[in-house]
Steps between C-alpha positions, in 0.01 A plus 500: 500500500830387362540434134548133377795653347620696740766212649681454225424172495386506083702276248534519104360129375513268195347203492572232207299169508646153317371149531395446862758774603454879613844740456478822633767799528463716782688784587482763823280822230783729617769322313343492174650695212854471691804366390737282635859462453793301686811430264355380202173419587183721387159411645236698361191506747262660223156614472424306206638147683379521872217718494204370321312551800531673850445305762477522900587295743241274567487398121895448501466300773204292333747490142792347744293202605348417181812550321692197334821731428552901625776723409502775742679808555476748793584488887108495595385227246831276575414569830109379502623207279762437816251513791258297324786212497510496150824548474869558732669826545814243357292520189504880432770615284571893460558764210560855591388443794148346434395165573386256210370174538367226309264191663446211277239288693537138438206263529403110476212378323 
């Protein structure tokens, strides 16, 4: 039997709740502990930020749909955040090479 892990498909997680709202950072786990740099620009993707938690892919999923705001990094979470119309491939900007997004989910009471 295949490992649950054994796709690739796991993700480093942080979750920060505020008010009515749920924030989470997610990052592809193979990026983390990289650094990025274009011109002048340093992103950091460390430990200590995006990985308070390893998650797979049904969970990420789950975090995307509750989620008021998501900052993600990675081509397979950008991607799952894509195909579940979350967001446009318009929407995906690139550093070194790897996609980054952020959703900010806007709702009516």
């Amino acid at each position: 039997m295949k490992s649950m892990r054994g796709d690739n498909q796991i993700y480093a997680a942080r979750t920060t709740r505020y008010s009515d709202s749920l924030m989470i950072s997610v990052c592809d786990a193979d990026l983390v502990g990289k650094t990025l740099t274009q011109g002048e620009m340093v992103i950091s993707l460390s430990r200590d930020y995006f990985q308070e938690e390893v998650i797979e892919k049904e969970e990420a999923a789950d975090l995307l749909n509750k989620c008021s705001i998501a900052n993600l990094v990675g081509e397979k979470i950008v991607a799952m955040a894509i195909s579940m119309g979350l967001a446009k491939e318009a929407s995906v900007k690139r550093i070194c090479g790897i996609p980054f997004l952020m959703i900010f989910k806007f709702y009516h009471r």
